[in-house]
Amino acid sequence: MKTFPMFLTMTGRRVVILGGGEQATQKCRLMLKTEAAIEVFAPALDVELQALADQGQITRRTGPITAEALRGAPLVFVGTGCPGTDAALHSIATDAGALVNVVDQPDLCDAITPAIVDRDPVVVAIGTEGTAPVLARQIKTALERMLDPRLGDLAALAGRLRDFAAARLGPRQRRDLWRWVFAGPLRAQHARNGDAPVARAIKDVIRTGDVPAAAPAPVALVGAGPGSSDLITLRGVQRLQEADIIFYDKLVDTRVLELARRDAERVYVGKAPGCHSWPQDKINDVLVSAAKQGQRVVRLKCGDPGVFARGAEEAEALRDAGIEYEIVPGVTAASGAAAAVGGFLTERGKSDTLVLTTGRCADSNGVPDWVTHLTHRSHVAVYMGVAAAPQIAGCLARAGLLDRVELTAVSNAQRVDQKVLRCDARDMVAELAQAGIESPAILFLSHKHVVEAPAALAPPKLVALTA
């Protein structure tokens, strides 16, 4: 970001506008939404500014504009209508130590005024760093339609009741309370009926401590998706924003964590192939311990928590401890990798069987179960298969398939550093090394020549094989 968004406290603070025409009037309208003390320096005012001065809403200054006259004003708007004059006034205001906004001259702006959606005290500011004001207005229009006109009144009501709630409820109860207020039927009731009935309902809940709406389970096993941060589900983002503590793996894209509450604790419990710095039992223990301490917990996993992610072991530990949990599915790595190369896991007339397996099952001299499913009508997706490539090739050789199968390998799927390799299975070990394919990666195995199926097909079936 070239500019940093921040809300400034304006109550009683001096804001100066230099200019008396339409540009100055536009800035004045904006600042009148705040509680700032507005001063306008101009030899003459247009009719709207003059009316505001006559009503005492702004103060008109007619003296010379000097750095001393502007000193102490944290914010100065410059809009005389003359670019040369504006540039000179920018220099004076800067010397006075103010943040300066010069109309239509972004290179002279220390502060840029955003497009604003005003539901006071709820305020949404939209900025494009001066590059696309039309886009900012389009976003503003969409948000104006989305946010109820009375939303600010509901937020103000919650503000008035915060101290009452803090005195009677614990931290997690308070979060559940406000989640019920803003995400449940009470918000719709307020939009229809206003403050009075909603205020009574909130006060009753605070007194009893019994939030009527079902809160989410204290622990959520959340799939982060295979790569890009925008592949996490909306529910996954919501759980991150509700979490007190997040236990996360070696994520494909750590920007996923930026979607969480800023004050949520983040604990790395990463596991990389061959490097288990956090034993599974220890991870199970910290999940249980955090939940018993009353914290809302997210266990954030790459891909989907139910596909080769050991989510079942963590769920069992939580069940044994009497702790409720929720599974939030994610885009599994096989889906992400297939999409990244423009492919499909099943195709009508070509492939009606998908096998999800792991390279770790190919460590014996026998033939693993997935080999029996590798037919002309199937795809096999091997998780954690790069290190096991020699064993996989050996399995194919013992099954007589080594010369009939092709490999597509995708590493770091859905990331900017994604790599893709296509080769014959016979050459997979050398080709993987030469192409620099490393974990995390998915290996897709399929027959080289797919036999066309008849028009009428049975529904696709999914076979998942565990290690």
XYZ file of C-alpha atoms in Angstrom:
467
model
C 0.000 0.000 0.000
C 1.230 3.473 -0.849
C -1.356 4.959 1.515
C -2.418 3.659 4.906
C -6.135 3.793 5.784
C -6.804 5.250 9.198
C -9.719 6.927 10.959
C -8.784 10.232 12.610
C -10.544 11.510 15.730
C -12.077 14.818 14.645
C -14.204 15.944 17.603
C -13.318 19.566 18.358
C -10.249 19.505 16.104
C -9.541 22.359 13.719
C -9.868 21.613 10.014
C -8.979 24.366 7.525
C -10.322 24.684 3.986
C -8.503 27.092 1.659
C -10.853 28.347 -1.042
C -14.405 29.640 -1.312
C -15.758 28.062 -4.501
C -17.305 24.733 -5.488
C -14.213 22.655 -4.759
C -13.998 24.067 -1.249
C -17.747 23.550 -0.794
C -17.444 19.848 -1.653
C -14.765 19.363 1.014
C -16.856 21.324 3.499
C -19.844 19.053 2.923
C -17.612 16.087 3.678
C -16.215 17.528 6.897
C -19.645 18.597 8.125
C -20.348 14.880 8.641
C -17.732 14.984 11.428
C -17.546 16.929 14.703
C -14.576 19.021 13.544
C -14.319 22.805 13.917
C -14.239 23.971 10.291
C -12.495 27.187 9.212
C -12.672 28.458 5.633
C -10.052 30.917 4.346
C -11.312 32.803 1.276
C -11.798 36.389 0.129
C -15.333 35.443 -0.978
C -17.665 32.532 -0.370
C -20.181 30.898 -2.672
C -23.793 31.006 -1.524
C -23.731 27.575 0.157
C -20.616 28.332 2.184
C -21.951 31.760 3.074
C -25.156 30.205 4.383
C -23.134 27.789 6.520
C -21.115 30.704 7.883
C -24.281 32.667 8.659
C -25.658 29.629 10.538
C -22.454 29.292 12.562
C -21.609 25.848 11.201
C -18.282 27.074 9.814
C -15.959 29.976 10.620
C -14.831 32.269 7.818
C -11.293 33.718 7.842
C -10.281 36.576 5.526
C -6.754 37.353 6.684
C -3.536 36.386 4.881
C -2.816 32.693 4.553
C 0.444 32.039 6.343
C 2.046 29.051 8.000
C 1.409 30.683 11.365
C -2.309 31.114 10.561
C -2.564 27.392 9.759
C -0.425 26.105 12.604
C -2.236 23.652 14.885
C -4.624 22.448 12.169
C -4.035 18.708 11.714
C -5.775 18.672 8.341
C -5.885 21.264 5.544
C -7.855 21.057 2.301
C -6.717 23.211 -0.619
C -9.211 23.910 -3.396
C -9.155 27.414 -4.859
C -9.756 26.279 -8.431
C -6.346 27.575 -9.561
C -3.642 24.864 -9.826
C -0.793 27.349 -9.340
C -2.362 28.926 -6.279
C -3.163 25.489 -4.867
C 0.482 24.415 -5.235
C 1.674 27.526 -3.393
C -0.845 27.017 -0.606
C 0.215 23.361 -0.312
C 3.746 24.528 0.483
C 2.479 26.925 3.175
C 0.237 24.278 4.787
C 3.077 21.755 4.781
C 5.331 24.277 6.523
C 2.612 24.588 9.174
C 2.900 20.845 9.878
C -0.540 19.858 8.593
C -1.638 16.871 6.546
C -2.676 18.380 3.226
C -5.219 17.374 0.582
C -5.078 19.346 -2.675
C -8.121 18.872 -4.899
C -7.353 17.042 -8.168
C -3.592 17.041 -7.549
C -2.804 13.627 -6.024
C 0.955 14.249 -6.191
C 0.473 17.081 -3.684
C -1.733 15.062 -1.313
C -0.488 13.788 2.038
C -4.051 12.607 2.713
C -6.555 11.294 0.172
C -10.265 11.534 0.815
C -11.966 8.163 0.257
C -15.428 7.363 -0.974
C -17.489 6.981 2.195
C -20.476 4.865 3.169
C -21.883 6.570 6.249
C -23.940 4.658 8.799
C -22.557 6.617 11.722
C -20.937 5.243 13.838
C -20.380 2.560 11.173
C -18.254 4.162 8.469
C -16.796 2.396 5.449
C -14.020 4.152 3.545
C -13.092 3.055 0.012
C -9.843 4.216 -1.532
C -7.964 3.519 -4.764
C -4.935 5.756 -3.977
C -6.279 8.235 -6.484
C -6.026 5.823 -9.408
C -9.681 4.940 -10.050
C -12.240 7.192 -8.346
C -15.002 5.850 -10.612
C -14.335 2.340 -9.281
C -14.435 3.633 -5.705
C -17.863 5.149 -6.379
C -19.111 1.875 -7.869
C -18.018 0.000 -4.751
C -19.657 2.666 -2.602
C -22.937 2.232 -4.494
C -22.852 -1.537 -3.962
C -22.206 -1.116 -0.233
C -24.959 1.489 0.110
C -27.415 -1.093 -1.210
C -26.039 -3.825 1.023
C -26.032 -1.995 4.369
C -29.359 -1.259 6.018
C -30.002 2.461 6.650
C -30.549 1.754 10.380
C -27.347 -0.248 10.819
C -25.569 2.682 12.456
C -28.348 2.983 15.029
C -27.917 -0.692 15.941
C -24.149 -0.231 16.298
C -24.720 2.820 18.505
C -27.123 0.799 20.678
C -24.490 -1.912 21.059
C -21.984 0.753 22.072
C -24.265 2.014 24.817
C -24.648 -1.528 26.178
C -20.981 -2.581 25.970
C -20.148 -1.659 29.575
C -23.249 -3.471 30.851
C -22.230 -6.588 28.912
C -18.604 -6.348 30.051
C -19.692 -6.229 33.683
C -21.814 -9.386 33.507
C -20.423 -11.596 30.718
C -17.092 -13.247 30.002
C -15.120 -12.530 26.798
C -16.472 -15.473 24.826
C -20.029 -14.851 26.012
C -19.712 -11.256 24.823
C -18.541 -12.329 21.371
C -21.427 -14.794 21.157
C -23.813 -12.047 22.254
C -22.730 -9.579 19.598
C -22.624 -12.299 16.976
C -26.250 -13.026 17.837
C -27.131 -9.328 17.651
C -25.465 -8.605 14.315
C -25.705 -11.948 12.505
C -29.074 -13.228 13.636
C -32.766 -12.302 13.393
C -32.331 -9.440 15.870
C -30.605 -7.341 13.209
C -33.534 -7.786 10.833
C -35.933 -6.951 13.672
C -34.048 -3.710 14.321
C -34.238 -2.781 10.633
C -38.024 -3.121 10.859
C -38.816 -1.812 14.335
C -35.902 0.285 15.566
C -34.179 0.436 18.944
C -36.769 -0.145 21.683
C -37.725 -3.852 21.312
C -34.203 -4.855 20.351
C -32.686 -3.026 23.323
C -35.012 -4.911 25.687
C -34.040 -8.249 24.133
C -30.294 -7.537 24.401
C -30.596 -6.407 28.019
C -32.529 -9.555 28.933
C -29.813 -11.751 27.423
C -27.074 -9.841 29.236
C -28.885 -10.235 32.552
C -29.415 -13.994 32.108
C -26.186 -14.775 30.234
C -28.147 -17.110 27.972
C -27.560 -16.263 24.300
C -30.556 -17.761 22.455
C -28.947 -18.281 19.062
C -26.715 -21.320 18.657
C -23.071 -20.275 18.728
C -20.526 -22.159 16.630
C -18.668 -25.031 18.235
C -15.685 -23.913 20.334
C -13.264 -25.676 17.945
C -13.380 -25.465 14.157
C -11.251 -27.677 11.919
C -10.934 -25.375 8.912
C -9.631 -26.166 5.436
C -7.553 -23.300 4.037
C -7.591 -24.597 0.470
C -4.639 -25.652 -1.655
C -2.935 -22.357 -2.394
C -4.254 -18.892 -3.088
C -5.869 -17.206 -0.096
C -9.069 -16.510 -2.041
C -9.818 -20.246 -2.209
C -10.789 -20.502 1.446
C -14.564 -20.690 1.981
C -16.643 -17.840 3.371
C -17.426 -19.952 6.430
C -13.713 -20.540 6.921
C -13.084 -16.783 6.868
C -15.899 -16.268 9.379
C -14.400 -18.806 11.770
C -10.980 -17.142 11.481
C -12.538 -13.804 12.375
C -14.220 -15.343 15.435
C -11.145 -17.195 16.694
C -9.179 -16.367 19.831
C -6.343 -18.699 18.860
C -5.351 -20.277 15.537
C -3.181 -23.369 15.241
C -1.930 -23.475 11.673
C 0.087 -25.772 9.451
C 2.718 -24.942 6.889
C 0.167 -23.092 4.762
C 0.453 -22.902 1.023
C -0.341 -19.193 1.306
C 0.258 -17.534 4.687
C -1.880 -14.557 3.595
C -4.808 -16.693 4.750
C -3.859 -15.632 8.280
C -4.435 -11.991 7.343
C -8.145 -12.821 7.180
C -8.202 -13.491 10.929
C -8.815 -11.018 13.742
C -5.685 -8.976 14.307
C -5.643 -9.795 18.036
C -6.075 -13.556 17.547
C -3.107 -15.570 18.779
C -1.350 -17.538 16.022
C 0.548 -20.730 16.837
C 2.559 -22.555 14.170
C 2.260 -26.327 14.488
C 3.624 -27.045 11.032
C 4.407 -30.440 9.686
C 6.572 -30.860 6.625
C 7.283 -34.253 5.046
C 10.037 -35.911 7.061
C 10.102 -33.087 9.611
C 7.438 -33.499 12.299
C 8.345 -30.694 14.670
C 4.942 -30.987 16.397
C 3.871 -34.582 17.151
C 0.189 -35.226 16.534
C -0.444 -36.023 20.204
C 0.906 -32.623 21.187
C -1.341 -30.876 18.654
C -4.331 -32.800 20.019
C -3.422 -31.743 23.565
C -3.125 -28.015 22.785
C -6.472 -28.001 20.963
C -8.180 -29.566 23.953
C -6.370 -27.316 26.431
C -7.229 -24.094 24.593
C -10.897 -25.065 24.285
C -11.092 -25.946 27.997
C -9.717 -22.487 28.817
C -12.773 -20.984 27.105
C -11.001 -19.893 23.950
C -12.569 -20.162 20.526
C -10.158 -22.310 18.538
C -9.447 -22.720 14.843
C -7.276 -25.562 13.612
C -6.268 -24.326 10.154
C -5.126 -26.960 7.682
C -3.970 -26.919 4.074
C -6.541 -28.217 1.620
C -9.435 -30.043 3.268
C -9.257 -31.226 6.901
C -10.828 -34.552 5.944
C -8.394 -35.545 3.180
C -5.014 -36.862 4.399
C -4.856 -34.117 7.003
C -5.230 -36.194 10.194
C -8.341 -34.236 11.055
C -10.050 -37.412 12.288
C -7.404 -37.882 14.973
C -7.905 -34.345 16.253
C -11.679 -34.741 16.176
C -11.395 -37.965 18.182
C -9.263 -36.226 20.837
C -11.846 -33.451 21.114
C -14.700 -35.962 21.370
C -12.907 -37.887 24.093
C -12.495 -34.624 26.034
C -16.200 -33.799 25.647
C -15.518 -30.765 23.429
C -17.770 -29.929 20.496
C -16.132 -29.290 17.150
C -17.097 -28.245 13.648
C -15.560 -29.335 10.349
C -15.308 -26.553 7.759
C -14.404 -28.200 4.458
C -11.853 -26.740 2.097
C -10.790 -27.166 -1.520
C -8.617 -30.255 -1.438
C -5.242 -30.255 -3.175
C -6.342 -32.620 -5.958
C -9.173 -30.287 -6.973
C -6.915 -27.244 -6.814
C -4.152 -28.887 -8.814
C -6.503 -30.200 -11.507
C -8.121 -26.789 -11.902
C -4.731 -25.093 -12.025
C -3.779 -27.035 -15.164
C -7.221 -26.751 -16.760
C -8.153 -30.356 -16.099
C -11.038 -32.266 -14.534
C -10.965 -35.075 -12.017
C -13.840 -36.861 -13.743
C -15.092 -36.503 -17.322
C -18.183 -37.952 -18.890
C -17.234 -40.632 -21.372
C -13.601 -40.732 -20.266
C -13.151 -41.042 -16.525
C -15.793 -42.036 -14.001
C -13.564 -43.105 -11.087
C -11.317 -40.943 -8.928
C -8.890 -42.431 -6.422
C -7.327 -40.281 -3.718
C -4.346 -41.931 -2.107
C -1.005 -41.128 -0.522
C 2.536 -41.913 -1.536
C 3.200 -43.344 1.886
C 1.215 -46.469 1.068
C 3.732 -47.380 -1.625
C 6.496 -48.490 0.702
C 6.327 -52.264 0.461
C 7.161 -54.862 -2.144
C 3.508 -55.611 -2.701
C 1.006 -53.848 -4.945
C -1.109 -51.230 -3.120
C -4.880 -51.181 -3.511
C -4.936 -48.053 -5.672
C -3.147 -49.876 -8.502
C -6.185 -52.124 -8.983
C -8.313 -49.024 -9.599
C -5.935 -47.572 -12.211
C -7.916 -48.412 -15.342
C -8.711 -46.677 -18.613
C -11.681 -45.012 -16.891
C -9.931 -43.694 -13.772
C -7.573 -41.091 -12.384
C -5.362 -41.643 -9.355
C -4.311 -38.573 -7.370
C -1.329 -39.255 -5.129
C -0.800 -36.921 -2.179
C 2.697 -36.590 -0.669
C 4.028 -38.600 -3.576
C 7.226 -36.826 -4.659
C 9.504 -38.486 -2.123
C 7.801 -41.829 -2.822
C 8.182 -41.584 -6.621
C 10.638 -44.543 -6.822
C 8.241 -46.759 -4.842
C 5.277 -45.642 -6.998
C 7.220 -46.469 -10.161
C 8.081 -49.854 -8.667
C 4.433 -50.577 -7.911
C 3.455 -49.732 -11.477
C 6.236 -51.946 -12.820
C 5.140 -54.939 -10.712
C 1.576 -54.427 -11.938
C 2.740 -54.303 -15.577
C 1.549 -50.702 -15.977
C 4.788 -48.721 -16.105
C 4.735 -48.246 -19.890
C 0.977 -47.650 -20.060
C 0.637 -44.812 -17.533
C 1.421 -41.115 -17.779
C 2.093 -38.663 -14.981
C 0.997 -35.076 -14.427
C 2.657 -33.487 -11.400
C 1.604 -30.129 -9.954
C 3.590 -28.520 -7.159
C 2.524 -25.401 -5.257
C -0.848 -25.508 -7.003
C -2.693 -22.184 -7.296
C 0.399 -20.203 -6.317
C 2.586 -17.898 -8.362
C 5.445 -20.407 -8.039
C 3.325 -23.291 -9.343
C 5.179 -25.898 -11.419
C 3.689 -28.486 -13.762
C 5.320 -31.576 -15.237
C 3.916 -34.105 -17.717
C 5.868 -37.246 -18.536
C 5.682 -41.018 -18.898
C 5.530 -42.921 -15.640
C 8.716 -44.787 -16.605
C 10.649 -41.494 -16.503
C 8.940 -39.981 -13.468
C 11.796 -40.202 -10.953
C 14.349 -38.480 -13.199
C 11.851 -35.985 -14.631
C 10.565 -34.916 -11.202
C 14.105 -34.215 -10.049
C 15.071 -32.400 -13.245
C 11.943 -30.204 -13.184
C 12.472 -29.281 -9.530
C 9.083 -30.621 -8.457
C 8.967 -30.556 -4.663
C 6.333 -30.906 -1.952
C 3.611 -29.806 -1.620
C 2.662 -31.561 -4.827
C -0.018 -33.797 -6.310
C 0.856 -36.595 -8.734
C -1.907 -37.572 -11.181
C -1.635 -41.032 -12.753
C -3.756 -42.076 -15.722
C -3.622 -44.388 -18.730
C -2.041 -42.900 -21.815
C -4.901 -43.932 -24.070
C -8.425 -43.463 -22.742
C -11.036 -45.709 -24.284
C -14.229 -43.895 -25.260
C -17.169 -45.077 -23.186
C -20.725 -45.530 -24.449
C -23.105 -42.606 -24.187
C -24.982 -43.965 -21.162
C -22.715 -43.894 -18.126
C -23.112 -44.746 -14.496
C -22.640 -41.774 -12.130
C -19.002 -41.032 -11.250
C -17.785 -42.739 -8.114
C -15.163 -41.669 -5.591
C -12.749 -44.071 -3.944
C -10.621 -42.696 -1.101
C -7.798 -44.870 0.184
C -5.952 -44.033 3.372
C -2.406 -44.754 4.298
